XYZ file of C-alpha atoms in Angstrom:
646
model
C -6.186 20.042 42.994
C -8.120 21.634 45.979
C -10.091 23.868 44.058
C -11.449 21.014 42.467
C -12.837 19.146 45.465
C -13.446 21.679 47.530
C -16.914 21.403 48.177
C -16.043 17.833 48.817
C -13.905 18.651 51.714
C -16.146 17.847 54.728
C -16.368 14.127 53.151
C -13.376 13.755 51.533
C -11.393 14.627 54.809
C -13.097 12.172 57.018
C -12.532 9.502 54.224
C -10.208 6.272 55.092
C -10.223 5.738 50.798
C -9.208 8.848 49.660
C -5.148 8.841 48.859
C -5.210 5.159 50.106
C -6.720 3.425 46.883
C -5.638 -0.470 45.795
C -4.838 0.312 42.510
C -4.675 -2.944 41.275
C -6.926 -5.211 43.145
C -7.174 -8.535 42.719
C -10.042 -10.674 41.977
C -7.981 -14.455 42.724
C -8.161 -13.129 46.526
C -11.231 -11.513 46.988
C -14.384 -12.424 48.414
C -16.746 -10.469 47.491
C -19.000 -9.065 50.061
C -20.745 -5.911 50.967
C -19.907 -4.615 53.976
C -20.015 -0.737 55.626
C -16.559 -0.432 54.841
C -16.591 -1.223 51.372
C -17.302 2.029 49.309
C -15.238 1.057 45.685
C -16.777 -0.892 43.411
C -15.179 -5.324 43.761
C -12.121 -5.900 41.988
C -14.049 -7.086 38.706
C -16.632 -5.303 38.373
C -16.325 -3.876 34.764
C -18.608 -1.173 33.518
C -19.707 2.525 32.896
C -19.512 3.250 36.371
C -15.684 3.262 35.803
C -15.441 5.363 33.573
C -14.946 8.020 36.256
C -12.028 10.640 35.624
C -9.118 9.643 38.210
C -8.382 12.478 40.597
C -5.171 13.004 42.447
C -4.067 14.441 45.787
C -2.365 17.052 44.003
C -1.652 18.800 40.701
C 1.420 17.516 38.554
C 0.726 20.021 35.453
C 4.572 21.014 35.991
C 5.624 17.661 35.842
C 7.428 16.284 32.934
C 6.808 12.464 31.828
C 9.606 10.509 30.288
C 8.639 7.237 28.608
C 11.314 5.004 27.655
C 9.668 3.051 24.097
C 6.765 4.195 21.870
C 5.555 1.285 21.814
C 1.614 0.597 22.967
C 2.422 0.280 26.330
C 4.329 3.203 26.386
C 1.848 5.268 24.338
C -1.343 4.241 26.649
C 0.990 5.448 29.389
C 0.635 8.811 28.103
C -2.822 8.543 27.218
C -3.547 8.014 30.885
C -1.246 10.759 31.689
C -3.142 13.415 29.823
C -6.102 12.019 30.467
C -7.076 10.946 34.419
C -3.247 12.710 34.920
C -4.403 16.237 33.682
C -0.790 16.824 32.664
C -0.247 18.745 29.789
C 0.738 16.522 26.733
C 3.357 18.992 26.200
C 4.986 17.870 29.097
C 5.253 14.175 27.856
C 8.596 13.239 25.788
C 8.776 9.591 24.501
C 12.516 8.419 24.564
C 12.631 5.286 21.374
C 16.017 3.584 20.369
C 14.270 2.747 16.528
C 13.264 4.991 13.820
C 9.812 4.257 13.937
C 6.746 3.841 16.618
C 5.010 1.224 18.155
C 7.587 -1.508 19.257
C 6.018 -4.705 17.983
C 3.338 -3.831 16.732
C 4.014 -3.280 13.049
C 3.549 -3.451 9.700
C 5.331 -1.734 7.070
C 6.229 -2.518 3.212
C 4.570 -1.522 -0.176
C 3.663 -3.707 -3.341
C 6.525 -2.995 -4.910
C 9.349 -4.324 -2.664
C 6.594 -6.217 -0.090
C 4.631 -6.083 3.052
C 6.291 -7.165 6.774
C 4.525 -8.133 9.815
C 6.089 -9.437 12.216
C 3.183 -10.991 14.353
C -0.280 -10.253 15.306
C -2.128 -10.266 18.691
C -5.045 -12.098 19.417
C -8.607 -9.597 20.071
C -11.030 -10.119 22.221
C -14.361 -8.178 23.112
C -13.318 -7.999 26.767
C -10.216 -5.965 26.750
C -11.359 -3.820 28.804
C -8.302 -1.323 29.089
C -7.955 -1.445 25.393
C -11.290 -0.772 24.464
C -10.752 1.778 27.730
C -8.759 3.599 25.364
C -9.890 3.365 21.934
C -13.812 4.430 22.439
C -12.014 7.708 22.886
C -9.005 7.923 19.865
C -10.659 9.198 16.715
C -11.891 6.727 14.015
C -9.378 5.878 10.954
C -11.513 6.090 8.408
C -15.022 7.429 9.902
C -15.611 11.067 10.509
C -15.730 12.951 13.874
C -17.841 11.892 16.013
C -16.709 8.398 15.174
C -13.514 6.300 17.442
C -11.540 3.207 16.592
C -13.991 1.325 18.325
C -16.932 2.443 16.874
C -15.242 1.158 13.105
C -13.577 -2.055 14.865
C -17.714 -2.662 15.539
C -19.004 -1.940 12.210
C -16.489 -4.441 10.938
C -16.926 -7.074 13.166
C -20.432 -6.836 13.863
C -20.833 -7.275 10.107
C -18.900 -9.988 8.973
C -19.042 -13.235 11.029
C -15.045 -14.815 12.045
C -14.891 -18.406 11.654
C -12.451 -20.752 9.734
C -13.924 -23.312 7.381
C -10.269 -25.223 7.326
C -8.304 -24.645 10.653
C -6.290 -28.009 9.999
C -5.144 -29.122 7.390
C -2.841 -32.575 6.463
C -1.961 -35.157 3.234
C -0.919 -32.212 1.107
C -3.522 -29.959 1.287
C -6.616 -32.144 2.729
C -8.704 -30.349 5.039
C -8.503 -32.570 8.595
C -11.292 -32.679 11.037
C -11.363 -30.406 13.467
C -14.637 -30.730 15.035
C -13.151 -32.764 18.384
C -10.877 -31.562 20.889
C -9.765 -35.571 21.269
C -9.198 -34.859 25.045
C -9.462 -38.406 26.893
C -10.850 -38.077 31.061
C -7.937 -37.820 32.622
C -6.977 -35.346 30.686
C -9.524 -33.445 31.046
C -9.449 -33.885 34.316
C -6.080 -32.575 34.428
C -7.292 -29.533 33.024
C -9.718 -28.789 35.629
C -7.534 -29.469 38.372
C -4.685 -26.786 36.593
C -7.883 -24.165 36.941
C -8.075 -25.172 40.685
C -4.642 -24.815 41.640
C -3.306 -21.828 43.775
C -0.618 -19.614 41.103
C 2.000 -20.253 44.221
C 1.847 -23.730 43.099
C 3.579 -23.890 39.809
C 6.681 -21.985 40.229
C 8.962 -22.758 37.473
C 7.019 -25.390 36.182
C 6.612 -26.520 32.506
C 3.856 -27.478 30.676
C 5.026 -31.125 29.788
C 5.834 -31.120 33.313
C 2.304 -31.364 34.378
C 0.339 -33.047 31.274
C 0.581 -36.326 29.882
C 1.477 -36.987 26.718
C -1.734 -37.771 24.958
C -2.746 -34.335 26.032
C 0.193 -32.821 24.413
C -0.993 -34.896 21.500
C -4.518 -33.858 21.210
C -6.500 -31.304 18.630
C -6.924 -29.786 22.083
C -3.047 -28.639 22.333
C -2.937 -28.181 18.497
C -5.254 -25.475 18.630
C -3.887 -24.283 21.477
C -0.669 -23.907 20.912
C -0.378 -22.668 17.328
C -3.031 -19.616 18.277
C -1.549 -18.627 21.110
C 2.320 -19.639 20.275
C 2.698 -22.009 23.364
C 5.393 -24.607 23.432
C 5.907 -27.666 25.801
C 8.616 -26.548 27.586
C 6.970 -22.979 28.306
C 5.462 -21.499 31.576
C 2.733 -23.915 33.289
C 1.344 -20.964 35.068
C 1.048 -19.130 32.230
C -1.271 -21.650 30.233
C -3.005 -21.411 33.679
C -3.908 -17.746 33.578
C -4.332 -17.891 29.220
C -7.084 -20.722 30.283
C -8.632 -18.482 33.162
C -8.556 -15.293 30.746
C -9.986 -17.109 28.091
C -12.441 -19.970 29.098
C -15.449 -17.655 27.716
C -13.937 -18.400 24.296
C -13.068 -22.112 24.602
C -16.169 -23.802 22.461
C -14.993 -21.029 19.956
C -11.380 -22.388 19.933
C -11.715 -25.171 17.475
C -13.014 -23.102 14.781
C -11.557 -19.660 15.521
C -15.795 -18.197 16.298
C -14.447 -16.571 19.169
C -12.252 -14.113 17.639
C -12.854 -10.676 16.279
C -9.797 -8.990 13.773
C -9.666 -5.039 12.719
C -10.002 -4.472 8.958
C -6.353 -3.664 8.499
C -2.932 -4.877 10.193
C -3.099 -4.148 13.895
C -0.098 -1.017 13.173
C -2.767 1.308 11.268
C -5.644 -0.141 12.715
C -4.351 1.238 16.526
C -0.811 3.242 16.493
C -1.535 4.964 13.608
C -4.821 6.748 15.055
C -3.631 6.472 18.585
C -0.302 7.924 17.564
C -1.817 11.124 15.874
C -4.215 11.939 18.992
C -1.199 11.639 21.021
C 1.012 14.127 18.456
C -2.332 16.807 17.969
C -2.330 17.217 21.728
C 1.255 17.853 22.088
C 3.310 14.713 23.043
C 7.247 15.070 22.014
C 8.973 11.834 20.056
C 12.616 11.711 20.241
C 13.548 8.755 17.718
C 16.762 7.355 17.871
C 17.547 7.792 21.105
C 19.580 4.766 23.080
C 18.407 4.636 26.693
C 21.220 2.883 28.424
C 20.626 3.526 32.173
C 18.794 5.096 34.646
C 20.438 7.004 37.859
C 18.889 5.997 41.101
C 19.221 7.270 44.338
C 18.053 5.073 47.118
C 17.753 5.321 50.594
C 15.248 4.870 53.649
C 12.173 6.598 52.350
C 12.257 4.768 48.950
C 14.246 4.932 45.336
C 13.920 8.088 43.185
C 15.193 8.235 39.489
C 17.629 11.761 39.660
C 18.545 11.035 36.153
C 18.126 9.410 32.546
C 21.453 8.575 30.643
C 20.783 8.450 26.731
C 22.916 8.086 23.839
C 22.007 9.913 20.763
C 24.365 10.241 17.236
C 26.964 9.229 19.270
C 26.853 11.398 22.330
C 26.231 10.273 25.371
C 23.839 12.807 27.474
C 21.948 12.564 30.849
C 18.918 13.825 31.275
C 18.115 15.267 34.566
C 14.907 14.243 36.551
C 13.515 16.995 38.797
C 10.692 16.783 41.971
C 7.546 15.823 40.762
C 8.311 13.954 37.438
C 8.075 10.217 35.781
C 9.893 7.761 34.222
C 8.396 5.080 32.740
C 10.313 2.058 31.621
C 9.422 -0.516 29.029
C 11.438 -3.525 30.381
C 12.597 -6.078 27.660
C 11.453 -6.465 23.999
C 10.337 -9.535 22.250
C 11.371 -8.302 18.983
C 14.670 -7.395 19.711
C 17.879 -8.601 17.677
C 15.531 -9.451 14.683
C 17.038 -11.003 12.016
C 15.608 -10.646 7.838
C 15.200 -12.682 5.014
C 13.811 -12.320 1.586
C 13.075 -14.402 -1.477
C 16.645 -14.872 -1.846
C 18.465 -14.722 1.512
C 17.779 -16.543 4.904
C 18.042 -15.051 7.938
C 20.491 -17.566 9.090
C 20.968 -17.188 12.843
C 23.625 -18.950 14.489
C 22.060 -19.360 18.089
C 24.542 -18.460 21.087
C 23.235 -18.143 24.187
C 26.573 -16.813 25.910
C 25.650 -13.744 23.539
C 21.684 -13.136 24.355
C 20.199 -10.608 26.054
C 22.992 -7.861 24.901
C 20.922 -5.514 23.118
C 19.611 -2.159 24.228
C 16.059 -3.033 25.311
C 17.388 -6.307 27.985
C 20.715 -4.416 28.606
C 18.420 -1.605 30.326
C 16.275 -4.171 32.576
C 19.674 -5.759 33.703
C 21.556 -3.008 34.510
C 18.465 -1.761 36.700
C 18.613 -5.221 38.438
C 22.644 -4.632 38.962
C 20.823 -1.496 41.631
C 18.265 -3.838 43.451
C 16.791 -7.720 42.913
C 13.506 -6.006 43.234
C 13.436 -5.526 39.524
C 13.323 -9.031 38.517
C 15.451 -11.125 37.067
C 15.600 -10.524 33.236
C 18.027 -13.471 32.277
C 14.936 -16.333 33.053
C 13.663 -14.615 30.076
C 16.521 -13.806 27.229
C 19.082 -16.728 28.171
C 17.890 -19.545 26.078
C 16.802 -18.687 22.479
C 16.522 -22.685 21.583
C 13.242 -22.191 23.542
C 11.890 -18.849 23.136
C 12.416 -18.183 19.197
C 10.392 -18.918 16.372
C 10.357 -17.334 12.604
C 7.253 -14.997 10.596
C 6.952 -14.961 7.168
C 4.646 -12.366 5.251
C 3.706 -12.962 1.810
C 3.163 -10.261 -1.162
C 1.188 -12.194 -3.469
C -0.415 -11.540 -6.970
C -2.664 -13.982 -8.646
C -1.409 -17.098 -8.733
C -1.633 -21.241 -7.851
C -0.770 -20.050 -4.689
C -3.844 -17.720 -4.293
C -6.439 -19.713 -6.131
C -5.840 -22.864 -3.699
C -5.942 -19.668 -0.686
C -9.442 -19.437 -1.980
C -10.340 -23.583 -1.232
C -9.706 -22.670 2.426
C -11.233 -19.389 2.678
C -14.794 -18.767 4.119
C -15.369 -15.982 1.725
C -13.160 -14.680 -1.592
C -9.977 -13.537 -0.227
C -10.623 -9.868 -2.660
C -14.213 -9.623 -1.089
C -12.884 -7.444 1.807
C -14.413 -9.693 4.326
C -13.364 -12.903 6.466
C -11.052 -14.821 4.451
C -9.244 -18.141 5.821
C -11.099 -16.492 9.707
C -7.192 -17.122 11.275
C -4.390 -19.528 11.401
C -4.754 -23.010 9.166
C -1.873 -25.217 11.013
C -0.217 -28.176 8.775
C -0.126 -30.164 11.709
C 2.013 -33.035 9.863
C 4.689 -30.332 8.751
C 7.710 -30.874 10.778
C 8.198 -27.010 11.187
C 4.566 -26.872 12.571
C 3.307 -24.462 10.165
C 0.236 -22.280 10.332
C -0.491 -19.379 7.884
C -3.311 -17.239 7.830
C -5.372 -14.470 5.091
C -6.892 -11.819 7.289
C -9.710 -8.940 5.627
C -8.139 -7.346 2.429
C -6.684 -5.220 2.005
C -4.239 -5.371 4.981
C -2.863 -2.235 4.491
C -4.629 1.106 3.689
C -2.434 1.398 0.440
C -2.708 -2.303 -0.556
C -3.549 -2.476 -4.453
C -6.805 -3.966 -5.106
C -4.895 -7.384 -6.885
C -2.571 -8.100 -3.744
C -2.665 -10.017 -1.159
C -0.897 -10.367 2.313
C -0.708 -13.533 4.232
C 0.881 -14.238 7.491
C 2.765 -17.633 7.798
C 4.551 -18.916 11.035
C 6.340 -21.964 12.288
C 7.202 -22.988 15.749
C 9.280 -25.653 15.569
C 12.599 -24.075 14.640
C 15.148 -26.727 15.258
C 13.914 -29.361 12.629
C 14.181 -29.584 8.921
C 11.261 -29.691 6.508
C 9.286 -32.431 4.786
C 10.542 -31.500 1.830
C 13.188 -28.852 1.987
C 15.693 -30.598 4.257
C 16.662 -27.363 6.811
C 16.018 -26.103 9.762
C 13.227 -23.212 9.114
C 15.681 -20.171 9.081
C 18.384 -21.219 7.150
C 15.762 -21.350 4.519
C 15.747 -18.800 2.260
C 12.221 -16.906 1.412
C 11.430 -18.889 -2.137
C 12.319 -22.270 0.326
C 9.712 -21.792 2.446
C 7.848 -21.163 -0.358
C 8.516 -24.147 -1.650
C 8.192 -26.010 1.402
C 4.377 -24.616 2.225
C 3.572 -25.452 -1.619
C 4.614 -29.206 -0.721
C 2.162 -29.095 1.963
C -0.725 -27.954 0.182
C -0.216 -29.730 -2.846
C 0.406 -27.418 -5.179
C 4.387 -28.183 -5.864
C 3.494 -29.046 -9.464
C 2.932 -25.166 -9.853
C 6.016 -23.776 -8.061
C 7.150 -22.249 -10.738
C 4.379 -19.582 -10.906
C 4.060 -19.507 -7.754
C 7.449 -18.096 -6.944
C 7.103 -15.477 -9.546
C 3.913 -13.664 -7.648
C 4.893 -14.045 -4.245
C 7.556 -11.445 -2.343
C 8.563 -13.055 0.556
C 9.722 -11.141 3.569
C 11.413 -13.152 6.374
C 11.432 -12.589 10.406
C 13.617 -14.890 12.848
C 12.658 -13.447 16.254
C 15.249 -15.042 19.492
C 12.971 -13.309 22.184
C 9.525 -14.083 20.547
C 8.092 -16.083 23.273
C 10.236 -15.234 25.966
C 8.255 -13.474 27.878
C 6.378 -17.525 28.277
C 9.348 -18.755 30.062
C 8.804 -20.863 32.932
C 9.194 -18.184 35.703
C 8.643 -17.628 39.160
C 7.336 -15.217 41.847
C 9.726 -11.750 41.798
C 11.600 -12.835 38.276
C 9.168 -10.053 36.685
C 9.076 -6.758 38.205
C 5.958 -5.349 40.010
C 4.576 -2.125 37.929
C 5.921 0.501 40.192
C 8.169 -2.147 41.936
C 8.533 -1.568 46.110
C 10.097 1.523 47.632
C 9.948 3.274 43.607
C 8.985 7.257 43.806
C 8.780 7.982 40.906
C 9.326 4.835 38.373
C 7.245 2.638 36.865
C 8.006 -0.260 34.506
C 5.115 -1.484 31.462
C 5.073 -4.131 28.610
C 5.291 -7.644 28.428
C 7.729 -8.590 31.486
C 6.331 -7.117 34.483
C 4.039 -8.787 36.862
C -0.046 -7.827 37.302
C -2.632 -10.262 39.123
C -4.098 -12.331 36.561
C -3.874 -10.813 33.226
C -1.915 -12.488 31.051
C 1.008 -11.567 28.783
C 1.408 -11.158 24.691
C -1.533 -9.511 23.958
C -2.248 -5.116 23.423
C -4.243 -5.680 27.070
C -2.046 -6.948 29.066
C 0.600 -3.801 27.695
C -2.013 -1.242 27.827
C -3.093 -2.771 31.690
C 0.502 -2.241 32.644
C 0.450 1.552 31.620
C -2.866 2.834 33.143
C -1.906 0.496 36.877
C 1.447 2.658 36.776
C -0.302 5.807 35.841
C -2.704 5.346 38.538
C -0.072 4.283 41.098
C 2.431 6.909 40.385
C -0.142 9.768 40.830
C -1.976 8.230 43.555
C -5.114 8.581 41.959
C -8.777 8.206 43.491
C -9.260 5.464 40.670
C -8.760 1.648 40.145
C -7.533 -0.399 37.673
C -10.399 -3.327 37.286
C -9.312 -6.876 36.965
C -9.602 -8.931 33.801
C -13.205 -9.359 32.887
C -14.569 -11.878 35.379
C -16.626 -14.429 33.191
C -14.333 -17.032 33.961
C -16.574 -17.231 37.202
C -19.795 -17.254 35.398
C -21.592 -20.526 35.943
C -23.112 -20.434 32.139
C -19.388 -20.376 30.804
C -18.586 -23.174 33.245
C -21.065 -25.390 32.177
C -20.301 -24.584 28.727
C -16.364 -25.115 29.299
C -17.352 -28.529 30.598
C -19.124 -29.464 27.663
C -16.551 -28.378 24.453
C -13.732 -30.229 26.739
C -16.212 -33.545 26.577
C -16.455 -32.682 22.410
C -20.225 -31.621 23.091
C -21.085 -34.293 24.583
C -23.064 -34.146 27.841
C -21.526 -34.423 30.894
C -22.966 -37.233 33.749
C -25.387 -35.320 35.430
C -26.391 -32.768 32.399
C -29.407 -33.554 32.056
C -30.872 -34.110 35.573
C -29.906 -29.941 35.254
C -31.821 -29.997 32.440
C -35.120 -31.398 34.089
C -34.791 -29.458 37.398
C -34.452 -25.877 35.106
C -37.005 -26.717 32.170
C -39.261 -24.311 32.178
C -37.705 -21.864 35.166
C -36.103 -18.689 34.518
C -32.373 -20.163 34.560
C -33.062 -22.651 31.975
C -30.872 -20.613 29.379
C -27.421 -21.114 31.789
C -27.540 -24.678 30.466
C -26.078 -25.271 26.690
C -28.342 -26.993 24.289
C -29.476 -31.110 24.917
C -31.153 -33.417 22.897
C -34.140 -34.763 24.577
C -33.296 -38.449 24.128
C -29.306 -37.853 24.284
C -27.445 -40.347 26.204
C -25.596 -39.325 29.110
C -21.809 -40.151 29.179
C -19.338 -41.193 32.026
C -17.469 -38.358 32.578
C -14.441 -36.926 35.204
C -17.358 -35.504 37.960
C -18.726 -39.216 37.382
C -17.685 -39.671 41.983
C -19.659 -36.637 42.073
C -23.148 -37.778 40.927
C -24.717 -39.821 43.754
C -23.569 -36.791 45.873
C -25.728 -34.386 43.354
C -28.744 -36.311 43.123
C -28.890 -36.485 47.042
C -29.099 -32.746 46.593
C -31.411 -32.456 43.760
C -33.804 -34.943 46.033
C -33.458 -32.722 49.284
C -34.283 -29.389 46.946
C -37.388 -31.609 45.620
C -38.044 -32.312 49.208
C-alpha cells in the first residue's frame, strides 16, 4: 500500500495514529476534549467526514476471506472487505450450513401454499452502519443512480408510521394507550437504571430491579411486546435498548418513531445487497456444515491454520494460509426451528439437557473447549423455557378476518401505505399476543387481493382464553381461532379459516441472545491474542450498541473488518442523542405522560424569547406544574436560576 501514501510519508512516519487506531472507541468512557494530541474525530461523532475510505498498513489483495454464515452480518463483512479492504471480491467465499441466504432475516412463501416470516427487526433513522452500507447497494426497484436508501426514503418520507390501535382488550375494543401509567418511583427507577455504571448489573434480571407496578404499566407493555423483552431477561440489556433508544421514547406509545421498508426486510436488504455482493465476484458455498476451526496458539497470539467443513457427507478441511480471514458468526437465534401449518402444530417438547446441539452453538462451544476467551455460549442456549417464543404469518384473502384488519388500520390495508403502523398487543390474551399489517404488498410477487400479517406471542407456557393450550401445541387454524376470540369476530370463524394459510414458527433461541449475562460470557469481535479471526452477529460483545437489530450485526462486521486489517479508520459509536439535552427534557416529559415536570416552566420563562427556547417541548401558558421525582432538586435550581439573574 506504499505507493498509495507515498507522498504522505514525511507525515505519516512521524505519526503516533497511524497503525495504532481504536477501532472501536467508546463513547460511555470518553470525555470529550480537544487537546494537541487528539487528531481522530470523538468516539460519536457521526457524519460525512467518516465516510473516508479505510487504509491499511499493507496490501491483502492475495488474501482469501472465509465467512462462516450468509447471513447480514456475514454479508456486511464482505462488503467492508471489498470495500475499505480493497480485496478482490473474488477472493471472498461465504461458508452457509442452509440452502438459502441471509440467516434470519427471511421471508419466503407464495399465495398458493403461503408466506413465512419468521420475525422482523425494528428500523431506525440512526443506524448508522446500516445506512453506512445501503446508500451504496443499488436500489430494488429504482434505476441506477438510485440505492436502497434512497427508495427506503421515498417510502418513508411519504407515508407517515403511526398506529391508530396499538392496544387492544374486551374482544376487539381499542384500549387507551395515550399514558405510559408510570407512578414516581418508578420513574425514578428508570432514571437511576440510565445512571448506573454497565459493571453494575452483571447477571441481573429485569424483575430483579423493578417493582411490580412497573412491570405492570402501559410503559412495560409497549416495551416489551416491540422489542420482545421478558421479565426474567438481561437488566443491562433494557439498559443499553433505553440508552440506544431514548430519542424515540415519546414515539413509543403510538409506534411515530418507527420507519418500515415497503416490502419484508429479506427483499427489501439481502436481496439487493446479495446481488452487489454476487456481480462483484463473492463465492457462496450452500450447504456446507462448519463444524470446527483449527487453532494454533502460542506466545505471539492464536492463528486459525485451518477450517474443518462437512459437505454431502464428507468431511474436508480447508487450509488457512499467511495473510487470510476467518470470520465466524457465533450462535443463531433461529436455529432448531420448528413448523406448523393450518393443520399441524409445531409441538416442541422442551429439553434443556438437549439445547444448544445444533451446528450454529456446536461451533461457538467447541471454540470455547480451545480458550474461555470466547465466551461462554451455554448462558445463552441452556434454558429454552426463557428464551423461546412462537411467529405466525398469515396468507389471507378477503374475509371477516380482513375487514375487522381494516377497523384498526390507519389507512386501507390494499392502499400500499401504512396499515395497522406495527404491532396491536391483546394485552388481556394469556399468550400475550400482538399481530401486525405492514405496507402491501409484503412481497414483490404478492397478488394484489392478499394479504400478509405477522402475529406473535410471548408467553409460551400458558394456555389460551379460549383454546385451552399452551401456544405451540396449537395447531395453525387454533390460533386462528384463538386471535378471532380476541377480536370478536368468533361468530365468523368459519370464513375466516377458509381465507387464511397459516404458517407456524416455534423458535427455542429467539431471545437468547437477552439472557441475563455478564462481562466475558460474549466474545470480544476479534477476541484477545486472535491473528486472524474475528467473530460477528448477535452474541459478541461491542460498547454500547445493542443486540437484535440489522445494526448491531452489521456494527459487528465492519469493527472486525477494521480490526483485522488494521485500518487507518474507526468504527463510530451508536448515534449519541441520548446525550442531547432536548431529548432529555423530552424523555422526562413522555415518562410524566406529558405532563410537566416541577421546574418546567421556570425553563420556560428563563428561555422565552432566547435562541434555546426550542430545546424545551411544548407548555401551556397557564399549565399547572406537577410534583415530580427531581421535586429535592428544585430549591437547589431556583438558587441557580436567581444567581444567573443576578
Amino acid at each position: 500500500m506504499k505507493n498509495i501514501t507515498s507522498k504522505f510519508d514525511k507525515v505519516l512516519n512521524n505519526s503516533t495514529t497511524y497503525g495504532n487506531v481504536n477501532h472501536e472507541p467508546d463513547s460511555s468512557t470518553e470525555t470529550q476534549l480537544n487537546t494537541p494530541e487528539k487528531s481522530m474525530p470523538f468516539s460519536d461523532q457521526i457524519g460525512n467526514y467518516q465516510r473516508n475510505i479505510g487504509i491499511s498498513l499493507k496490501s491483502y489483495e492475495n488474501s482469501k476471506i472465509y465467512i462462516v454464515g450468509s447471513g447480514i452480518a456475514g454479508m456486511a463483512a464482505a462488503y467492508y472487505f471489498i470495500r475499505d479492504g480493497r480485496i478482490p471480491a473474488k477472493n471472498i467465499t461465504f461458508l452457509e450450513q442452509l440452502h438459502i441466504d441471509g440467516g434470519s432475516l427471511d421471508g419466503a412463501g407464495n399465495p398458493k401454499d403461503g408466506y413465512i416470516i419468521r420475525g422482523g427487526r425494528e428500523m431506525d433513522m440512526t443506524y448508522e452502519n446500516l445506512w453506512d452500507i445501503f446508500q451504496d447497494i443499488p436500489a430494488l426497484e429504482m434505476p441506477s443512480p438510485y440505492t436502497v436508501l434512497d427508495e427506503y426514503r421515498l417510502i418513508n418520507d411519504n407515508d407517515s408510521n403511526y398506529s391508530k390501535a396499538r392496544l387492544i382488550h374486551k374482544n376487539g375494543e381499542i384500549k387507551d394507550f395515550s399514558k405510559f401509567g408510570l407512578n414516581k418511583k418508578d420513574q425514578l427507577a428508570i432514571v437511576k437504571l440510565l445512571l448506573k455504571r454497565k459493571d453494575e448489573l452483571d447477571d441481573l434480571t429485569i424483575e430483579d430491579y423493578f417493582s411490580e407496578t412497573f412491570l405492570e404499566s402501559n410503559f412495560w407493555t409497549f416495551w416489551r411486546t416491540m422489542f420482545a423483552f421478558e421479565n426474567w431477561h438481561s437488566l443491562l440489556e433494557l439498559k443499553l435498548y433505553m440508552h440506544r433508544f431514548l430519542h424515540a421514547i415519546d414515539g413509543l406509545n403510538d409506534l411515530s418513531s418507527l420507519v418500515f421498508p415497503k416490502y419484508n426486510q429479506y427483499d427489501t436488504f439481502i436481496t439487493p445487497l446479495r446481488k452487489f455482493l454476487e456481480e462483484k465476484g463473492v463465492n457462496i458455498k450452500f450447504h456446507t456444515l462448519i463444524k470446527d476451526l483449527v487453532i494454533q496458539s502460542n506466545t505471539e497470539g492464536k492463528v486459525v491454520e485451518g477450517i474443518i467443513t462437512e459437505h454431502e457427507g464428507k468431511e474436508n478441511r480447508t487450509p488457512i494460509e499467511k495473510d487470510d480471514f476467518v470470520i465466524v458468526t457465533t450462535g443463531s437465534m433461529t436455529e432448531d426451528t420448528f413448523y406448523g401449518d393450518n393443520k399441524t402444530a409445531p409441538i416442541i417438547g422442551i429439553d434443556n439437557s438437549t439445547s444448544g446441539k445444533s451446528a450454529g452453538w456446536m461451533l461457538w462451544k467447541n471454540l470455547v473447549a480451545k480458550s474461555p476467551i470466547f465466551g461462554k455460549p451455554e448462558k445463552f442456549c441452556s434454558n429454552i423455557e426463557k428464551s423461546s417464543w412462537e411467529s405466525v404469518t398469515l396468507t389471507c384473502k378477503p374475509s371477516a378476518f380482513v375487514e375487522k384488519l381494516k377497523e384498526y388500520s390507519v389507512n386501507d390495508p390494499y392502499s400500499g401505505k401504512t396499515v395497522t403502523g406495527g404491532i396491536i398487543t391483546i394485552t388481556d390474551s394469556n399468550w400475550l399476543m400482538s399481530f401486525t399489517c405492514n405496507r402491501q404488498p409484503h412481497f414483490p410477487d404478492q397478488p394484489d387481493d392478499i394479504l400478509v400479517i405477522w402475529v406473535y406471542a410471548l408467553f409460551m407456557d400458558k394456555s389460551g382464553n379460549y383454546i385451552k393450550k399452551v401456544m405451540p401445541e396449537c395447531t395453525g387454524d387454533e390460533i386462528l381461532t384463538e386471535l378471532s376470540f380476541h377480536l370478536g369476530i368468533l361468530d365468523k370463524l368459519d370464513n375466516i379459516i377458509a381465507n387464511t394459510i397459516v404458517k407456524t414458527a416455534f423458535m427455542p433461541y429467539i431471545t437468547s441472545m437477552f439472557m441475563p449475562r455478564a462481562k466475558g460470557d460474549r466474545p470480544r469481535v476479534v477476541p484477545e491474542g486472535c491473528k486472524n479471526l474475528g467473530l460477528i452477529g448477535q452474541f459478541v460483545e461491542t460498547n454500547n450498541d445493542v443486540v437484535f437489530t440489522m445494526e448491531s450485526s452489521i456494527r459487528t462486521a465492519r469493527i472486525a473488518v477494521y480490526k483485522l486489517l488494521n485500518l487507518n479508520k474507526q468504527v463510530p459509536d451508536i448515534n449519541p442523542l441520548q446525550y442531547d439535552i432536548r431529548h432529555l427534557l423530552k424523555a422526562v416529559r413522555t415518562l410524566n405522560d406529558g405532563k410537566s415536570f416541577l421546574g418546567e416552566s421556570i425553563l420556560h420563562k428563563v428561555l422565552r424569547g432566547t435562541y434555546f427556547e426550542h430545546i424545551l417541548p411544548p407548555i401551556e401558558e397557564d399549565k399547572e406544574e406537577h410534583e415530580s421525582f427531581f421535586a429535592e432538586q428544585v430549591n437547589r435550581f431556583k438558587d441557580w436560576i436567581k444567581g444567573v439573574k443576578d
